[in-house]
Amino acid sequence: MHPLHQVLANYKFIQWFVFVIACFIYANTIVNKWAVDDGIIVHQNSFVKQGVSGIGSILSTDAFAGFYGSDVNAVVGGRYRPLTPVIFAIQAELFASAEKDVKQKLERDKKGHVAKDLSAETLFPNILHFSNIIWYGLLCAVLYRTLLLVLNTDAANTNFIAAATAILYTVHPLHTEVVANIKGLDEILAMLCALLSLHCVFRAHDFSNTSIEKSNKKTTRAKWLFAAAGFFVLALLAKETAVTFIAVIPLSLWFFRSVSASTIAKLSLPLAIALLLFLGLRTAVLYQPAKGAIAEEVMNDPFLVLDTKAQYAPLLDGSDIEKLINPNAGTFTKMPYSNELATNFYTFGKYLKLLMLPHPLTVDYYPRHIAVKSFADSFILLSLLLHSALLTWALLNVRRKHFAAYAILYYFITFSIVSNLFFPIGTNMAERFMFMPSLGFCLLVAYFLNLVIVKFKLKKSIALPITYSAFAIVLMLMGFQSINRNRDWKNNLTLFSKDILVSQNSGKLNTDLAGEFIAASVVKRLEMLREVEDATLAKNNAALHANEQVRSKLLLDAVPLLKKGLEIHPMSNLTWLYLAKTQHFLGQMDIYNPDTKLVYLKTAIAAYDQADFYQAAGMQETINEYKALCLLDLGKLLGQQFGDIQGAIALLEQARQLAPNEAETYLLLGTAHSMLGHFQKAIDYTQQSLKLRPHNRSAKENLAVAYQIVGNSDATKLNLVAEAEKILLEVLSEEKLLPDNDTTKQSSLLRTLDLLYRNAQIRADEEKASTYKAAILEINPEAFNNHGG
């Protein structure tokens, strides 16, 4: 026996070899963090963050409910994929610690559940990446053993085809999206459980042909079929795409076993029952007549096109950012069916190209990375002819039970559900959609490679070792490409920055990358606040300036990406929201002059209005909060830099309506009314601010000042001066407790002592006035040099 055949005949060795290869290739994903949809399914999913307490909610709601906070109608048909979130919830219970706030108190959700800390700073994402690797290694090993069972014809050929298929499948770079992305566990488990279901059906069939006692034979056969149905349900609960195995399993029986149609039907019946049970459960969970209809949205339906007659206007006078004029239901319409069909066949050809030459890879094929196509494109005609020829040849060779026909039909069957031919799947294509169909390609490659090897072997050709070597080189190249691609999945910023070079015309990726730049600017600000805590005032100012330069660069880099996103999808709520944030955060920076800040903040308000107009599910509260803060900043700027107190009050009142629990708004309203001499309103607003933020020193000081002024001007309210003193003494006590390295301590003490000094003068209490004066002079001996003492 040839040494290679001896190795291939050692099934346990090959099984573990495949497992180790899978783990080796994806070992470098362990250091990665969260990416893409991990937020929706894992670390921002409130049900997963509850640990095992959230399993009931996971099983009884749409897959997106834990992210949005309610069972919203996010995508057409809904998604019921509870298996992986349940696993993530169990892992959170076992491996994640409780989430704590800045005061180290346990974080709880609205229902009182203790939340788990699943942030990127913890080891939890690394644990889940490790888990994905193990699951993928198990899948590849099960694939190999299942192929051995299913293809059990000629031993030498079966051993080679099974091993070659499993190894090629294991190393293929097109699978990196699934394995390197934690959310991809749904694809892994759907494929794993579907293969186990196939394996169990074949065990049931083959066991029927053994010579053991008939009664035991029936019992064991029933156990295998029960297991097959169970695994099929699990596959469906992982991801609905496993439904295609309801056709793959009978097809496999027909090709690889001598069975009648009635026997195939009997063996498939438990699977059909399992499918009906799943569909019933899915319908019971997802069917909610009260849910609103899903609006047509280009990021959920790639076959919508923007009206070429759509009109635009500047967002603000003189702005280079444009908005739609009179957007309506006709702004995006279905493209002609010929274009839809042509675009589909373009993606079909693209898939085949990526299977054979998996480069370049990208996470994003959303509109308009794949442009609207027509049959005038020669590539599309070639794709149409190739796919038609393959399918026709396979159907014509079904009766002959030709192995290549099986591989081709498996590919078409598993691909059908993600092909966009029968219903839109939300994007033109995605590499993860090839995770299940790619097995057909691997089978076909292994089959033809085996034919070549047999031919060379018969001729005793020197080309035989060259063929083996060439295949080994291809496998190594693919493995290295997979390892290299895994690094791109480190986090969203790394992934999107790399893939924007490929998907430059994707509205979604442009928006998502801009969102990462915005998030990075926020992180930079938080880092700066921690770094300058112990610095001197001069160093603080220098650090603040340098930090704002870095943050400004990140935000300005986001703007062209968002403009590109709006060119593609001018009705995108998220793109407008991100654009509003960039302008808002730029408008907060002191490196810009007041006029520039005014333009940024006004642009932000207009962009927030657009985001509100194109409001998406679950976004209203977020938009209101950010817009209220922007109105607050704009009001503050108008009052402090432009002296427009009335204009500031109008903006602050709008902010108060949007976010009635924002303490800073009431504080600024109190300050503004105080400046206009509306002291009672100043007192009312400042008191409201203190209710919301009881320990805020600025609010206490403002209230004390208002009390001073009112008490000094109205003899009947002189008691307010005494109240002011109580508040100021409380503030003084708090300021004395500030650490000595706090750069604001001295100025704060001087300001409070000065207010107390004036308060004592109003009350004509010379003794206290002298005491406060002495305290002021102790801190600043020059304090009274420029005015009478």
GROMACS .gro file of N, CA and C in nm, residues 345-459:
model
  345
  345PHE      N    1  -2.685   3.739  -1.097
  345PHE     CA    2  -2.592   3.652  -1.168
  345PHE      C    3  -2.449   3.705  -1.161
  346TYR      N    4  -2.435   3.836  -1.147
  346TYR     CA    5  -2.302   3.891  -1.124
  346TYR      C    6  -2.247   3.840  -0.991
  347THR      N    7  -2.330   3.843  -0.886
  347THR     CA    8  -2.283   3.796  -0.755
  347THR      C    9  -2.258   3.645  -0.757
  348PHE      N   10  -2.338   3.570  -0.835
  348PHE     CA   11  -2.315   3.426  -0.844
  348PHE      C   12  -2.175   3.399  -0.901
  349GLY      N   13  -2.140   3.474  -1.006
  349GLY     CA   14  -2.007   3.460  -1.064
  349GLY      C   15  -1.898   3.504  -0.968
  350LYS      N   16  -1.929   3.607  -0.892
  350LYS     CA   17  -1.834   3.658  -0.793
  350LYS      C   18  -1.807   3.552  -0.686
  351TYR      N   19  -1.911   3.481  -0.643
  351TYR     CA   20  -1.894   3.374  -0.545
  351TYR      C   21  -1.800   3.266  -0.598
  352LEU      N   22  -1.823   3.223  -0.724
  352LEU     CA   23  -1.737   3.119  -0.782
  352LEU      C   24  -1.593   3.165  -0.791
  353LYS      N   25  -1.576   3.292  -0.826
  353LYS     CA   26  -1.440   3.347  -0.833
  353LYS      C   27  -1.373   3.343  -0.696
  354LEU      N   28  -1.448   3.381  -0.591
  354LEU     CA   29  -1.392   3.383  -0.456
  354LEU      C   30  -1.365   3.242  -0.404
  355LEU      N   31  -1.443   3.144  -0.448
  355LEU     CA   32  -1.417   3.006  -0.409
  355LEU      C   33  -1.285   2.957  -0.469
  356MET      N   34  -1.258   2.999  -0.593
  356MET     CA   35  -1.136   2.956  -0.660
  356MET      C   36  -1.017   3.045  -0.628
  357LEU      N   37  -1.042   3.175  -0.614
  357LEU     CA   38  -0.936   3.270  -0.584
  357LEU      C   39  -0.990   3.367  -0.478
  358PRO      N   40  -0.977   3.332  -0.350
  358PRO     CA   41  -1.040   3.411  -0.243
  358PRO      C   42  -0.966   3.540  -0.209
  359HIS      N   43  -0.966   3.631  -0.304
  359HIS     CA   44  -0.902   3.762  -0.284
  359HIS      C   45  -0.959   3.861  -0.385
  360PRO      N   46  -0.984   3.986  -0.344
  360PRO     CA   47  -0.977   4.038  -0.207
  360PRO      C   48  -1.103   4.002  -0.129
  361LEU      N   49  -1.090   3.996   0.002
  361LEU     CA   50  -1.204   3.966   0.088
  361LEU      C   51  -1.252   4.094   0.155
  362THR      N   52  -1.380   4.100   0.185
  362THR     CA   53  -1.436   4.216   0.253
  362THR      C   54  -1.556   4.174   0.335
  363VAL      N   55  -1.581   4.247   0.440
  363VAL     CA   56  -1.696   4.218   0.527
  363VAL      C   57  -1.824   4.275   0.469
  364ASP      N   58  -1.813   4.362   0.368
  364ASP     CA   59  -1.929   4.441   0.327
  364ASP      C   60  -1.954   4.438   0.177
  365TYR      N   61  -2.070   4.385   0.140
  365TYR     CA   62  -2.114   4.385   0.000
  365TYR      C   63  -2.247   4.459  -0.013
  366TYR      N   64  -2.270   4.554   0.076
  366TYR     CA   65  -2.396   4.628   0.075
  366TYR      C   66  -2.398   4.729  -0.039
  367PRO      N   67  -2.517   4.780  -0.073
  367PRO     CA   68  -2.527   4.881  -0.179
  367PRO      C   69  -2.438   5.001  -0.150
  368ARG      N   70  -2.369   5.041  -0.248
  368ARG     CA   71  -2.354   5.001  -0.384
  368ARG      C   72  -2.214   4.949  -0.411
  369HIS      N   73  -2.162   4.867  -0.318
  369HIS     CA   74  -2.037   4.797  -0.349
  369HIS      C   75  -2.058   4.712  -0.474
  370ILE      N   76  -2.170   4.644  -0.478
  370ILE     CA   77  -2.212   4.577  -0.601
  370ILE      C   78  -2.303   4.673  -0.675
  371ALA      N   79  -2.256   4.723  -0.787
  371ALA     CA   80  -2.335   4.821  -0.864
  371ALA      C   81  -2.453   4.754  -0.931
  372VAL      N   82  -2.550   4.834  -0.973
  372VAL     CA   83  -2.664   4.782  -1.049
  372VAL      C   84  -2.613   4.733  -1.184
  373LYS      N   85  -2.644   4.609  -1.217
  373LYS     CA   86  -2.589   4.547  -1.337
  373LYS      C   87  -2.696   4.525  -1.444
  374SER      N   88  -2.649   4.501  -1.567
  374SER     CA   89  -2.739   4.465  -1.677
  374SER      C   90  -2.675   4.349  -1.754
  375PHE      N   91  -2.755   4.286  -1.839
  375PHE     CA   92  -2.703   4.170  -1.914
  375PHE      C   93  -2.611   4.211  -2.028
  376ALA      N   94  -2.582   4.340  -2.040
  376ALA     CA   95  -2.484   4.384  -2.139
  376ALA      C   96  -2.342   4.353  -2.092
  377ASP      N   97  -2.327   4.319  -1.964
  377ASP     CA   98  -2.197   4.288  -1.905
  377ASP      C   99  -2.158   4.145  -1.943
  378SER      N  100  -2.042   4.129  -2.006
  378SER     CA  101  -1.998   3.996  -2.053
  378SER      C  102  -1.972   3.901  -1.936
  379PHE      N  103  -1.926   3.954  -1.822
  379PHE     CA  104  -1.904   3.868  -1.704
  379PHE      C  105  -2.034   3.805  -1.658
  380ILE      N  106  -2.142   3.882  -1.665
  380ILE     CA  107  -2.273   3.832  -1.621
  380ILE      C  108  -2.324   3.725  -1.717
  381LEU      N  109  -2.304   3.745  -1.845
  381LEU     CA  110  -2.346   3.644  -1.944
  381LEU      C  111  -2.267   3.515  -1.923
  382LEU      N  112  -2.138   3.529  -1.894
  382LEU     CA  113  -2.055   3.411  -1.868
  382LEU      C  114  -2.104   3.339  -1.743
  383SER      N  115  -2.137   3.416  -1.637
  383SER     CA  116  -2.188   3.357  -1.513
  383SER      C  117  -2.320   3.285  -1.538
  384LEU      N  118  -2.407   3.346  -1.615
  384LEU     CA  119  -2.537   3.285  -1.647
  384LEU      C  120  -2.517   3.154  -1.722
  385LEU      N  121  -2.432   3.155  -1.822
  385LEU     CA  122  -2.407   3.034  -1.901
  385LEU      C  123  -2.344   2.925  -1.816
  386LEU      N  124  -2.248   2.963  -1.732
  386LEU     CA  125  -2.177   2.866  -1.649
  386LEU      C  126  -2.272   2.801  -1.549
  387HIS      N  127  -2.350   2.882  -1.481
  387HIS     CA  128  -2.442   2.827  -1.381
  387HIS      C  129  -2.552   2.743  -1.447
  388SER      N  130  -2.600   2.787  -1.560
  388SER     CA  131  -2.703   2.710  -1.632
  388SER      C  132  -2.647   2.576  -1.678
  389ALA      N  133  -2.522   2.578  -1.729
  389ALA     CA  134  -2.460   2.455  -1.776
  389ALA      C  135  -2.435   2.358  -1.661
  390LEU      N  136  -2.386   2.410  -1.550
  390LEU     CA  137  -2.360   2.325  -1.434
  390LEU      C  138  -2.487   2.259  -1.383
  391LEU      N  139  -2.593   2.340  -1.368
  391LEU     CA  140  -2.717   2.286  -1.316
  391LEU      C  141  -2.779   2.186  -1.412
  392THR      N  142  -2.776   2.218  -1.541
  392THR     CA  143  -2.832   2.126  -1.642
  392THR      C  144  -2.757   1.994  -1.643
  393TRP      N  145  -2.624   2.003  -1.644
  393TRP     CA  146  -2.543   1.880  -1.646
  393TRP      C  147  -2.569   1.797  -1.521
  394ALA      N  148  -2.579   1.861  -1.406
  394ALA     CA  149  -2.601   1.788  -1.281
  394ALA      C  150  -2.736   1.717  -1.284
  395LEU      N  151  -2.839   1.786  -1.329
  395LEU     CA  152  -2.973   1.725  -1.335
  395LEU      C  153  -2.977   1.607  -1.432
  396LEU      N  154  -2.904   1.622  -1.542
  396LEU     CA  155  -2.903   1.514  -1.641
  396LEU      C  156  -2.827   1.391  -1.591
  397ASN      N  157  -2.741   1.411  -1.491
  397ASN     CA  158  -2.659   1.300  -1.441
  397ASN      C  159  -2.703   1.249  -1.305
  398VAL      N  160  -2.822   1.292  -1.262
  398VAL     CA  161  -2.875   1.243  -1.133
  398VAL      C  162  -2.896   1.093  -1.139
  399ARG      N  163  -2.956   1.045  -1.246
  399ARG     CA  164  -2.987   0.902  -1.256
  399ARG      C  165  -2.859   0.818  -1.257
  400ARG      N  166  -2.754   0.874  -1.311
  400ARG     CA  167  -2.626   0.802  -1.314
  400ARG      C  168  -2.556   0.805  -1.179
  401LYS      N  169  -2.610   0.886  -1.089
  401LYS     CA  170  -2.549   0.906  -0.956
  401LYS      C  171  -2.402   0.945  -0.967
  402HIS      N  172  -2.377   1.040  -1.057
  402HIS     CA  173  -2.241   1.088  -1.078
  402HIS      C  174  -2.200   1.175  -0.958
  403PHE      N  175  -2.082   1.148  -0.906
  403PHE     CA  176  -2.037   1.220  -0.787
  403PHE      C  177  -2.036   1.371  -0.809
  404ALA      N  178  -1.985   1.416  -0.924
  404ALA     CA  179  -1.978   1.559  -0.954
  404ALA      C  180  -2.118   1.620  -0.956
  405ALA      N  181  -2.216   1.544  -1.002
  405ALA     CA  182  -2.354   1.594  -1.004
  405ALA      C  183  -2.402   1.618  -0.862
  406TYR      N  184  -2.366   1.528  -0.772
  406TYR     CA  185  -2.405   1.546  -0.632
  406TYR      C  186  -2.343   1.673  -0.575
  407ALA      N  187  -2.214   1.694  -0.598
  407ALA     CA  188  -2.144   1.811  -0.545
  407ALA      C  189  -2.208   1.940  -0.597
  408ILE      N  190  -2.241   1.939  -0.726
  408ILE     CA  191  -2.302   2.059  -0.787
  408ILE      C  192  -2.441   2.083  -0.731
  409LEU      N  193  -2.521   1.977  -0.719
  409LEU     CA  194  -2.657   1.994  -0.665
  409LEU      C  195  -2.655   2.036  -0.519
  410TYR      N  196  -2.560   1.979  -0.443
  410TYR     CA  197  -2.547   2.023  -0.303
  410TYR      C  198  -2.521   2.174  -0.300
  411TYR      N  199  -2.431   2.220  -0.386
  411TYR     CA  200  -2.398   2.363  -0.390
  411TYR      C  201  -2.522   2.447  -0.421
  412PHE      N  202  -2.595   2.409  -0.524
  412PHE     CA  203  -2.712   2.488  -0.564
  412PHE      C  204  -2.822   2.485  -0.457
  413ILE      N  205  -2.842   2.370  -0.395
  413ILE     CA  206  -2.948   2.359  -0.293
  413ILE      C  207  -2.916   2.447  -0.172
  414THR      N  208  -2.795   2.436  -0.120
  414THR     CA  209  -2.761   2.513  -0.001
  414THR      C  210  -2.743   2.662  -0.033
  415PHE      N  211  -2.711   2.691  -0.158
  415PHE     CA  212  -2.695   2.831  -0.200
  415PHE      C  213  -2.830   2.899  -0.225
  416SER      N  214  -2.930   2.820  -0.258
  416SER     CA  215  -3.059   2.876  -0.302
  416SER      C  216  -3.118   2.973  -0.200
  417ILE      N  217  -3.106   2.942  -0.072
  417ILE     CA  218  -3.172   3.023   0.031
  417ILE      C  219  -3.104   3.159   0.052
  418VAL      N  220  -2.979   3.172   0.006
  418VAL     CA  221  -2.908   3.300   0.020
  418VAL      C  222  -2.878   3.363  -0.115
  419SER      N  223  -2.948   3.318  -0.218
  419SER     CA  224  -2.916   3.359  -0.355
  419SER      C  225  -2.982   3.490  -0.396
  420ASN      N  226  -3.080   3.538  -0.320
  420ASN     CA  227  -3.159   3.657  -0.356
  420ASN      C  228  -3.255   3.631  -0.472
  421LEU      N  229  -3.261   3.507  -0.520
  421LEU     CA  230  -3.353   3.478  -0.632
  421LEU      C  231  -3.497   3.468  -0.585
  422PHE      N  232  -3.517   3.417  -0.465
  422PHE     CA  233  -3.653   3.389  -0.419
  422PHE      C  234  -3.706   3.495  -0.322
  423PHE      N  235  -3.618   3.559  -0.251
  423PHE     CA  236  -3.655   3.670  -0.164
  423PHE      C  237  -3.528   3.747  -0.130
  424PRO      N  238  -3.540   3.879  -0.107
  424PRO     CA  239  -3.419   3.957  -0.074
  424PRO      C  240  -3.367   3.920   0.064
  425ILE      N  241  -3.237   3.908   0.075
  425ILE     CA  242  -3.177   3.867   0.202
  425ILE      C  243  -3.109   3.983   0.274
  426GLY      N  244  -3.124   4.105   0.222
  426GLY     CA  245  -3.075   4.223   0.292
  426GLY      C  246  -2.946   4.279   0.238
  427THR      N  247  -2.874   4.203   0.157
  427THR     CA  248  -2.750   4.250   0.097
  427THR      C  249  -2.729   4.174  -0.033
  428ASN      N  250  -2.643   4.226  -0.120
  428ASN     CA  251  -2.620   4.157  -0.247
  428ASN      C  252  -2.553   4.021  -0.227
  429MET      N  253  -2.456   4.017  -0.137
  429MET     CA  254  -2.386   3.891  -0.111
  429MET      C  255  -2.306   3.908   0.018
  430ALA      N  256  -2.254   3.799   0.067
  430ALA     CA  257  -2.168   3.802   0.186
  430ALA      C  258  -2.086   3.674   0.188
  431GLU      N  259  -1.964   3.684   0.233
  431GLU     CA  260  -1.876   3.567   0.234
  431GLU      C  261  -1.929   3.458   0.327
  432ARG      N  262  -1.997   3.498   0.435
  432ARG     CA  263  -2.051   3.398   0.528
  432ARG      C  264  -2.159   3.312   0.462
  433PHE      N  265  -2.223   3.365   0.358
  433PHE     CA  266  -2.327   3.288   0.289
  433PHE      C  267  -2.269   3.169   0.214
  434MET      N  268  -2.138   3.166   0.195
  434MET     CA  269  -2.073   3.053   0.128
  434MET      C  270  -2.030   2.944   0.225
  435PHE      N  271  -2.051   2.966   0.355
  435PHE     CA  272  -1.999   2.872   0.454
  435PHE      C  273  -2.057   2.732   0.433
  436MET      N  274  -2.184   2.722   0.405
  436MET     CA  275  -2.247   2.592   0.381
  436MET      C  276  -2.229   2.546   0.236
  437PRO      N  277  -2.257   2.632   0.135
  437PRO     CA  278  -2.242   2.587  -0.004
  437PRO      C  279  -2.098   2.552  -0.044
  438SER      N  280  -1.999   2.615   0.021
  438SER     CA  281  -1.860   2.592  -0.020
  438SER      C  282  -1.819   2.445  -0.008
  439LEU      N  283  -1.891   2.367   0.072
  439LEU     CA  284  -1.862   2.224   0.080
  439LEU      C  285  -1.878   2.158  -0.056
  440GLY      N  286  -1.978   2.201  -0.133
  440GLY     CA  287  -1.997   2.146  -0.267
  440GLY      C  288  -1.876   2.172  -0.355
  441PHE      N  289  -1.820   2.293  -0.348
  441PHE     CA  290  -1.699   2.327  -0.423
  441PHE      C  291  -1.583   2.238  -0.379
  442CYS      N  292  -1.566   2.223  -0.248
  442CYS     CA  293  -1.456   2.140  -0.196
  442CYS      C  294  -1.470   1.995  -0.239
  443LEU      N  295  -1.592   1.944  -0.239
  443LEU     CA  296  -1.617   1.807  -0.286
  443LEU      C  297  -1.578   1.792  -0.433
  444LEU      N  298  -1.614   1.890  -0.512
  444LEU     CA  299  -1.587   1.885  -0.655
  444LEU      C  300  -1.436   1.888  -0.682
  445VAL      N  301  -1.365   1.976  -0.612
  445VAL     CA  302  -1.219   1.985  -0.627
  445VAL      C  303  -1.154   1.852  -0.588
  446ALA      N  304  -1.196   1.798  -0.474
  446ALA     CA  305  -1.137   1.672  -0.426
  446ALA      C  306  -1.166   1.558  -0.524
  447TYR      N  307  -1.287   1.557  -0.580
  447TYR     CA  308  -1.325   1.450  -0.673
  447TYR      C  309  -1.238   1.454  -0.798
  448PHE      N  310  -1.225   1.573  -0.859
  448PHE     CA  311  -1.146   1.583  -0.982
  448PHE      C  312  -0.997   1.563  -0.954
  449LEU      N  313  -0.952   1.607  -0.839
  449LEU     CA  314  -0.813   1.584  -0.802
  449LEU      C  315  -0.786   1.434  -0.788
  450ASN      N  316  -0.881   1.363  -0.732
  450ASN     CA  317  -0.868   1.217  -0.718
  450ASN      C  318  -0.864   1.150  -0.855
  451LEU      N  319  -0.947   1.198  -0.950
  451LEU     CA  320  -0.945   1.143  -1.085
  451LEU      C  321  -0.809   1.160  -1.149
  452VAL      N  322  -0.752   1.280  -1.133
  452VAL     CA  323  -0.620   1.308  -1.190
  452VAL      C  324  -0.515   1.217  -1.128
  453ILE      N  325  -0.521   1.202  -0.996
  453ILE     CA  326  -0.423   1.120  -0.925
  453ILE      C  327  -0.433   0.974  -0.969
  454VAL      N  328  -0.555   0.923  -0.981
  454VAL     CA  329  -0.576   0.784  -1.026
  454VAL      C  330  -0.520   0.765  -1.166
  455LYS      N  331  -0.545   0.866  -1.252
  455LYS     CA  332  -0.495   0.858  -1.389
  455LYS      C  333  -0.343   0.854  -1.392
  456PHE      N  334  -0.280   0.943  -1.315
  456PHE     CA  335  -0.133   0.946  -1.310
  456PHE      C  336  -0.078   0.818  -1.249
  457LYS      N  337  -0.149   0.765  -1.152
  457LYS     CA  338  -0.104   0.643  -1.084
  457LYS      C  339  -0.105   0.525  -1.181
  458LEU      N  340  -0.212   0.517  -1.261
  458LEU     CA  341  -0.224   0.407  -1.356
  458LEU      C  342  -0.113   0.414  -1.461
  459LYS      N  343  -0.079   0.539  -1.499
  459LYS     CA  344   0.025   0.557  -1.600
  459LYS      C  345   0.165   0.561  -1.539
   0.00000   0.00000   0.00000
